């Protein structure tokens, strides 16, 4: 009987301890589940950020290639304009004006017309080249602005990523 008296309180104590542990276990399980969900959200955010960064870097590289191509075309156009400027010869201009005033042989008129057209093109600085230079300068400015916008987005992404790591 004495054994029964001792066993009953022990069994009661153990069963009460088991019941007291159950809510604590449930709370820790809920905490664990919410922590796993938070980790999943962070992993998804990191994956999204990584993909966005890769896309921005690719766009930045494409913009750099575009800018380099336009800058090359602009340099070529500038070189052509300089070549026209260098081809201007005051002596040749004076000679052409004197030929205009003096009558020439009948076959020389066609040659004179071709030379005059080239001289006019040189004297006018070829408006097509000047327009091309203006267009290329405008496009270059637009592409550089687009590059700067992509670069700003990339810097913002970098700033957000760095801020997330400090947490």
Coordinates of N, CA and C in Angstrom, one line a residue:
X1 N 0.8 -1.1 0.0 CA 0.0 0.0 0.0 C 0.9 1.3 0.0
X2 N 1.9 1.1 0.7 CA 2.8 2.2 0.8 C 3.4 2.5 -0.6
X3 N 3.7 1.5 -1.3 CA 4.2 1.6 -2.7 C 3.1 2.3 -3.5
X4 N 1.9 2.0 -3.4 CA 0.9 2.6 -4.2 C 0.7 4.1 -3.9
X5 N 0.9 4.4 -2.6 CA 0.8 5.8 -2.2 C 1.9 6.6 -2.8
X6 N 3.1 6.0 -2.9 CA 4.2 6.7 -3.5 C 4.1 6.8 -5.0
X7 N 3.6 5.8 -5.6 CA 3.6 5.7 -7.1 C 2.5 6.7 -7.7
X8 N 1.4 6.8 -7.0 CA 0.3 7.6 -7.5 C 0.8 9.1 -7.7
X9 N 1.5 9.7 -6.6 CA 1.9 11.1 -6.8 C 2.9 11.2 -7.9
X10 N 3.8 10.2 -8.1 CA 4.8 10.3 -9.1 C 4.2 10.3 -10.5
X11 N 3.2 9.4 -10.7 CA 2.5 9.3 -12.0 C 1.8 10.6 -12.2
X12 N 1.1 11.1 -11.2 CA 0.4 12.3 -11.4 C 1.3 13.5 -11.7
X13 N 2.5 13.5 -11.1 CA 3.5 14.6 -11.4 C 4.0 14.5 -12.8
X14 N 4.3 13.3 -13.2 CA 4.8 13.1 -14.6 C 3.8 13.5 -15.6
X15 N 2.5 13.1 -15.4 CA 1.5 13.4 -16.3 C 1.2 14.9 -16.4
X16 N 1.3 15.6 -15.2 CA 1.2 17.1 -15.2 C 2.4 17.7 -15.9
X17 N 3.6 17.2 -15.8 CA 4.7 17.7 -16.5 C 4.6 17.6 -18.0
X18 N 4.1 16.5 -18.4 CA 3.8 16.2 -19.8 C 2.8 17.2 -20.4
X19 N 1.8 17.5 -19.6 CA 0.8 18.5 -20.1 C 1.4 19.9 -20.2
X20 N 2.2 20.2 -19.2 CA 2.8 21.6 -19.2 C 3.8 21.7 -20.3
X21 N 4.5 20.7 -20.8 CA 5.4 20.7 -21.9 C 4.7 20.9 -23.2
X22 N 3.6 20.4 -23.4 CA 2.9 20.4 -24.7 C 2.7 21.8 -25.2
X23 N 2.1 22.8 -24.5 CA 2.0 24.1 -25.0 C 3.3 24.8 -25.3
X24 N 4.4 24.5 -24.6 CA 5.7 25.1 -24.8 C 6.2 24.5 -26.1
X25 N 6.0 23.2 -26.3 CA 6.4 22.6 -27.5 C 5.7 23.1 -28.7
X26 N 4.4 23.4 -28.6 CA 3.6 23.9 -29.7 C 4.1 25.3 -30.0
X27 N 4.4 26.1 -29.0 CA 4.9 27.5 -29.2 C 6.2 27.4 -30.0
X28 N 7.1 26.6 -29.6 CA 8.4 26.5 -30.2 C 8.3 26.0 -31.7
X29 N 7.3 25.1 -31.9 CA 7.0 24.6 -33.3 C 6.5 25.8 -34.2
X30 N 5.6 26.6 -33.6 CA 5.1 27.8 -34.4 C 6.3 28.8 -34.7
X31 N 7.1 29.0 -33.7 CA 8.3 29.8 -33.9 C 9.2 29.3 -35.0
X32 N 9.4 28.0 -35.0 CA 10.2 27.4 -36.0 C 9.6 27.5 -37.4
X33 N 8.3 27.3 -37.5 CA 7.6 27.4 -38.8 C 7.7 28.9 -39.3
X34 N 7.5 29.8 -38.4 CA 7.6 31.2 -38.9 C 9.1 31.6 -39.2
X35 N 10.0 31.0 -38.6 CA 11.4 31.3 -38.9 C 11.8 30.6 -40.3
X36 N 11.2 29.5 -40.6 CA 11.5 28.8 -41.9 C 10.8 29.6 -43.0
X37 N 9.6 30.2 -42.7 CA 8.9 31.0 -43.7 C 9.7 32.3 -44.0
X38 N 10.3 32.9 -42.9 CA 11.1 34.1 -43.1 C 12.3 33.8 -43.9
X39 N 13.0 32.7 -43.6 CA 14.1 32.3 -44.4 C 13.8 32.0 -45.8
X40 N 12.7 31.4 -46.1 CA 12.2 31.2 -47.5 C 12.0 32.5 -48.2
X41 N 11.4 33.5 -47.5 CA 11.2 34.8 -48.1 C 12.5 35.5 -48.4
X42 N 13.5 35.4 -47.5 CA 14.8 36.0 -47.7 C 15.5 35.3 -48.9
X43 N 15.4 34.0 -49.0 CA 16.1 33.3 -50.1 C 15.4 33.7 -51.4
X44 N 14.1 33.8 -51.4 CA 13.4 34.3 -52.7 C 13.8 35.7 -53.0
X45 N 13.9 36.6 -52.0 CA 14.3 38.0 -52.3 C 15.8 38.0 -52.8
X46 N 16.6 37.2 -52.3 CA 18.0 37.1 -52.7 C 18.1 36.6 -54.2
X47 N 17.3 35.6 -54.5 CA 17.2 35.1 -55.9 C 16.7 36.2 -56.8
X48 N 15.7 36.8 -56.4 CA 15.1 37.9 -57.3 C 16.1 39.0 -57.5
X49 N 16.8 39.4 -56.4 CA 17.8 40.5 -56.5 C 19.0 40.0 -57.4
X50 N 19.4 38.8 -57.3 CA 20.5 38.3 -58.1 C 20.1 38.3 -59.6
X51 N 18.9 37.9 -59.9 CA 18.5 37.9 -61.3 C 18.4 39.3 -61.8
X52 N 17.9 40.2 -61.0 CA 17.8 41.6 -61.4 C 19.2 42.2 -61.6
X53 N 20.1 41.9 -60.7 CA 21.5 42.4 -60.9 C 22.1 41.9 -62.2
X54 N 21.9 40.6 -62.5 CA 22.5 40.0 -63.7 C 21.9 40.7 -64.9
X55 N 20.6 41.0 -64.9 CA 19.9 41.7 -66.1 C 20.5 43.1 -66.2
X56 N 20.6 43.8 -65.1 CA 21.1 45.1 -65.2 C 22.6 45.2 -65.7
X57 N 23.4 44.2 -65.2 CA 24.8 44.2 -65.7 C 24.8 43.9 -67.2
X58 N 23.9 43.0 -67.7 CA 23.9 42.7 -69.1 C 23.4 43.9 -69.9
X59 N 22.4 44.6 -69.4 CA 22.0 45.9 -70.1 C 23.1 46.9 -70.1
X60 N 23.8 47.0 -69.0 CA 24.9 48.0 -68.9 C 25.9 47.7 -69.9
X61 N 26.3 46.4 -70.1 CA 27.3 46.0 -71.1 C 26.8 46.3 -72.5
X62 N 25.5 46.0 -72.8 CA 25.0 46.3 -74.1 C 25.0 47.8 -74.4
X63 N 24.7 48.6 -73.4 CA 24.7 50.1 -73.5 C 26.2 50.5 -73.8
X64 N 27.1 50.0 -73.1 CA 28.5 50.3 -73.3 C 28.9 50.0 -74.8
X65 N 28.5 48.9 -75.3 CA 28.8 48.5 -76.7 C 28.1 49.5 -77.6
X66 N 26.9 49.9 -77.4 CA 26.2 50.9 -78.2 C 26.9 52.2 -78.2
X67 N 27.3 52.6 -77.0 CA 28.0 53.9 -76.9 C 29.3 53.9 -77.6
X68 N 30.0 52.8 -77.5 CA 31.3 52.7 -78.2 C 31.1 52.7 -79.7
X69 N 30.1 52.0 -80.2 CA 29.8 52.0 -81.7 C 29.4 53.4 -82.2
X70 N 28.6 54.1 -81.4 CA 28.2 55.5 -81.8 C 29.4 56.4 -81.7
X71 N 30.2 56.3 -80.7 CA 31.4 57.1 -80.6 C 32.3 56.9 -81.7
X72 N 32.4 55.6 -82.2 CA 33.3 55.3 -83.3 C 32.7 56.0 -84.6
X73 N 31.4 55.9 -84.8 CA 30.8 56.5 -86.0 C 31.0 58.0 -85.9
X74 N 30.8 58.6 -84.7 CA 31.0 60.0 -84.6 C 32.5 60.5 -84.9
X75 N 33.4 59.7 -84.4 CA 34.8 60.0 -84.7 C 35.1 59.9 -86.2
X76 N 34.5 58.9 -86.9 CA 34.7 58.8 -88.3 C 34.1 60.0 -89.0
X77 N 33.0 60.4 -88.6 CA 32.3 61.6 -89.2 C 33.1 62.8 -89.0
X78 N 33.7 63.0 -87.8 CA 34.5 64.1 -87.5 C 35.8 64.1 -88.4
X79 N 36.3 62.9 -88.6 CA 37.5 62.8 -89.4 C 37.2 63.2 -90.9
X80 N 36.0 62.7 -91.4 CA 35.6 63.1 -92.7 C 35.4 64.6 -92.8
X81 N 34.8 65.2 -91.8 CA 34.7 66.7 -91.8 C 36.0 67.4 -91.8
X82 N 36.9 66.9 -91.0 CA 38.3 67.5 -91.0 C 39.0 67.3 -92.3
X83 N 38.8 66.1 -93.0 CA 39.4 65.9 -94.3 C 38.8 66.9 -95.3
X84 N 37.5 67.2 -95.2 CA 36.9 68.2 -96.1 C 37.5 69.6 -95.8
X85 N 37.6 69.9 -94.5 CA 38.2 71.2 -94.1 C 39.7 71.3 -94.6
X86 N 40.4 70.2 -94.5 CA 41.8 70.2 -95.0 C 41.9 70.3 -96.5
X87 N 40.8 69.8 -97.2 CA 40.9 69.9 -98.7 C 40.6 71.3 -99.2
X88 N 40.1 72.2 -98.4 CA 39.9 73.5 -98.8 C 41.3 74.2 -99.2
X89 N 41.3 74.7 -100.3 CA 42.6 75.3 -100.8 C 42.3 76.6 -101.4
X90 N 42.7 77.7 -100.8 CA 42.4 79.0 -101.3 C 42.9 79.2 -102.8
X91 N 44.1 78.6 -103.1 CA 44.6 78.7 -104.4 C 43.7 78.1 -105.4
X92 N 43.2 76.9 -105.1 CA 42.2 76.2 -106.0 C 40.9 77.0 -106.1
X93 N 40.5 77.5 -105.1 CA 39.3 78.4 -105.2 C 39.5 79.6 -106.1
X94 N 40.6 80.2 -105.9 CA 40.9 81.4 -106.8 C 41.0 80.9 -108.3
X95 N 41.7 79.8 -108.5 CA 41.8 79.3 -109.9 C 40.4 78.9 -110.5
X96 N 39.5 78.3 -109.7 CA 38.2 78.0 -110.2 C 37.4 79.3 -110.5
X97 N 37.6 80.3 -109.7 CA 36.9 81.6 -110.0 C 37.4 82.2 -111.3
X98 N 38.7 82.1 -111.5 CA 39.3 82.7 -112.7 C 38.8 81.9 -114.0
X99 N 38.7 80.6 -113.8 CA 38.2 79.8 -114.9 C 36.8 80.1 -115.3
X100 N 36.0 80.4 -114.2 CA 34.6 80.8 -114.5 C 34.5 82.0 -115.3
X101 N 35.4 82.9 -115.1 CA 35.4 84.2 -115.8 C 35.9 84.1 -117.2
X102 N 36.9 83.2 -117.5 CA 37.5 83.1 -118.8 C 36.8 82.0 -119.6
X103 N 36.4 82.2 -120.8 CA 35.8 81.1 -121.6 C 36.9 80.0 -121.8
X104 N 36.4 78.8 -121.7 CA 37.4 77.6 -121.9 C 36.9 76.9 -123.1
X105 N 37.7 75.9 -123.5 CA 37.4 75.0 -124.6 C 36.1 74.2 -124.3
X106 N 35.4 73.8 -125.4 CA 34.2 73.1 -125.2 C 34.3 71.8 -124.3
X107 N 35.3 71.0 -124.4 CA 35.5 69.8 -123.6 C 35.8 70.1 -122.2
X108 N 36.4 71.2 -121.9 CA 36.8 71.6 -120.6 C 35.6 72.0 -119.7
X109 N 34.5 72.3 -120.3 CA 33.3 72.7 -119.6 C 32.8 71.6 -118.7
X110 N 32.8 70.4 -119.2 CA 32.3 69.3 -118.4 C 33.2 69.0 -117.2
X111 N 34.5 69.0 -117.5 CA 35.5 68.8 -116.5 C 35.4 69.9 -115.4
X112 N 35.2 71.1 -115.9 CA 35.1 72.3 -115.0 C 33.9 72.1 -114.1
X113 N 32.8 71.6 -114.7 CA 31.5 71.5 -113.9 C 31.7 70.4 -112.8
X114 N 32.4 69.3 -113.1 CA 32.7 68.3 -112.0 C 33.6 68.9 -110.9
X115 N 34.6 69.6 -111.3 CA 35.5 70.2 -110.3 C 34.8 71.2 -109.5
X116 N 33.9 72.0 -110.1 CA 33.1 73.0 -109.4 C 32.2 72.3 -108.4
X117 N 31.6 71.2 -108.8 CA 30.7 70.5 -107.8 C 31.5 70.0 -106.6
X118 N 32.7 69.5 -106.9 CA 33.5 69.0 -105.8 C 33.9 70.2 -104.9
X119 N 34.3 71.2 -105.5 CA 34.7 72.4 -104.7 C 33.6 73.0 -103.9
X120 N 32.4 73.0 -104.5 CA 31.2 73.4 -103.8 C 30.9 72.5 -102.6
X121 N 31.1 71.2 -102.8 CA 30.9 70.3 -101.7 C 31.9 70.5 -100.6
X122 N 33.1 70.8 -100.9 CA 34.2 71.1 -100.0 C 33.9 72.4 -99.3
X123 N 33.5 73.4 -100.0 CA 33.3 74.7 -99.5 C 32.1 74.7 -98.5
X124 N 31.1 74.0 -98.8 CA 29.9 73.9 -98.0 C 30.1 73.0 -96.8
X125 N 31.2 72.3 -96.7 CA 31.4 71.4 -95.6 C 30.5 70.2 -95.6
X126 N 30.0 69.9 -96.7 CA 29.1 68.7 -96.8 C 28.0 68.7 -95.7
X127 N 26.9 69.3 -96.0 CA 25.8 69.4 -95.0 C 25.4 68.0 -94.5
X128 N 25.5 67.0 -95.3 CA 25.1 65.7 -94.9 C 26.0 65.2 -93.7
X129 N 27.3 65.5 -93.8 CA 28.2 65.1 -92.7 C 27.9 65.9 -91.5
X130 N 27.6 67.2 -91.7 CA 27.3 68.0 -90.5 C 26.0 67.5 -89.8
X131 N 25.0 67.2 -90.6 CA 23.8 66.7 -90.0 C 24.0 65.3 -89.3
X132 N 24.8 64.5 -90.0 CA 25.1 63.2 -89.4 C 25.8 63.4 -88.0
X133 N 26.8 64.3 -88.0 CA 27.5 64.6 -86.7 C 26.5 65.1 -85.7
X134 N 25.6 65.9 -86.0 CA 24.6 66.4 -85.0 C 23.7 65.3 -84.5
X135 N 23.3 64.4 -85.5 CA 22.4 63.3 -85.1 C 23.2 62.3 -84.2
X136 N 24.4 62.0 -84.6 CA 25.2 61.0 -83.8 C 25.5 61.6 -82.4
X137 N 25.7 62.9 -82.3 CA 26.0 63.5 -81.0 C 24.7 63.4 -80.1
X138 N 23.5 63.6 -80.7 CA 22.3 63.5 -80.0 C 22.1 62.1 -79.5
X139 N 22.2 61.1 -80.4 CA 22.0 59.7 -80.1 C 23.0 59.3 -79.0
X140 N 24.3 59.8 -79.1 CA 25.3 59.4 -78.1 C 24.9 60.0 -76.7
X141 N 24.4 61.2 -76.7 CA 23.9 61.7 -75.4 C 22.7 60.9 -74.8
X142 N 21.8 60.5 -75.7 CA 20.7 59.7 -75.2 C 21.1 58.3 -74.7
X143 N 22.1 57.7 -75.4 CA 22.6 56.4 -75.0 C 23.4 56.5 -73.7
X144 N 24.1 57.6 -73.5 CA 24.9 57.8 -72.3 C 23.9 58.0 -71.1
X145 N 22.8 58.7 -71.4 CA 21.8 58.9 -70.3 C 21.2 57.6 -69.9
X146 N 20.9 56.8 -70.9 CA 20.3 55.4 -70.6 C 21.3 54.6 -69.8
X147 N 22.6 54.7 -70.2 CA 23.6 53.9 -69.4 C 23.7 54.4 -68.0
X148 N 23.6 55.7 -67.8 CA 23.6 56.3 -66.4 C 22.4 55.8 -65.6
X149 N 21.2 55.7 -66.3 CA 20.0 55.2 -65.6 C 20.2 53.8 -65.2
X150 N 20.7 52.9 -66.0 CA 21.0 51.5 -65.7 C 22.0 51.5 -64.5
X151 N 23.0 52.3 -64.6 CA 24.1 52.3 -63.6 C 23.5 52.7 -62.3
X152 N 22.6 53.7 -62.3 CA 21.9 54.2 -61.0 C 21.1 53.0 -60.4
X153 N 20.4 52.3 -61.3 CA 19.6 51.2 -60.8 C 20.5 50.1 -60.2
X154 N 21.6 49.9 -60.8 CA 22.5 48.9 -60.3 C 23.1 49.3 -58.9
X155 N 23.4 50.6 -58.8 CA 23.9 51.1 -57.6 C 22.9 51.1 -56.5
X156 N 21.6 51.3 -56.8 CA 20.5 51.2 -55.8 C 20.4 49.8 -55.4
X157 N 20.4 48.9 -56.3 CA 20.3 47.5 -55.9 C 21.5 47.1 -55.0
X158 N 22.7 47.6 -55.3 CA 23.8 47.3 -54.5 C 23.6 47.9 -53.1
X159 N 23.1 49.1 -53.0 CA 22.9 49.7 -51.7 C 21.8 48.9 -50.9
X160 N 20.8 48.5 -51.6 CA 19.7 47.7 -50.9 C 20.3 46.3 -50.4
X161 N 21.1 45.7 -51.2 CA 21.7 44.5 -50.8 C 22.7 44.6 -49.6
X162 N 23.5 45.7 -49.6 CA 24.4 46.0 -48.5 C 23.6 46.3 -47.2
X163 N 22.5 47.0 -47.4 CA 21.7 47.3 -46.2 C 21.0 46.1 -45.6
X164 N 20.7 45.1 -46.5 CA 20.1 43.9 -46.1 C 21.1 43.0 -45.3
X165 N 22.3 43.1 -45.7 CA 23.4 42.3 -45.0 C 23.7 42.8 -43.6
X166 N 23.5 44.1 -43.4 CA 23.8 44.7 -42.1 C 22.7 44.3 -41.1
X167 N 21.6 43.9 -41.5 CA 20.5 43.6 -40.5 C 20.9 42.4 -39.7

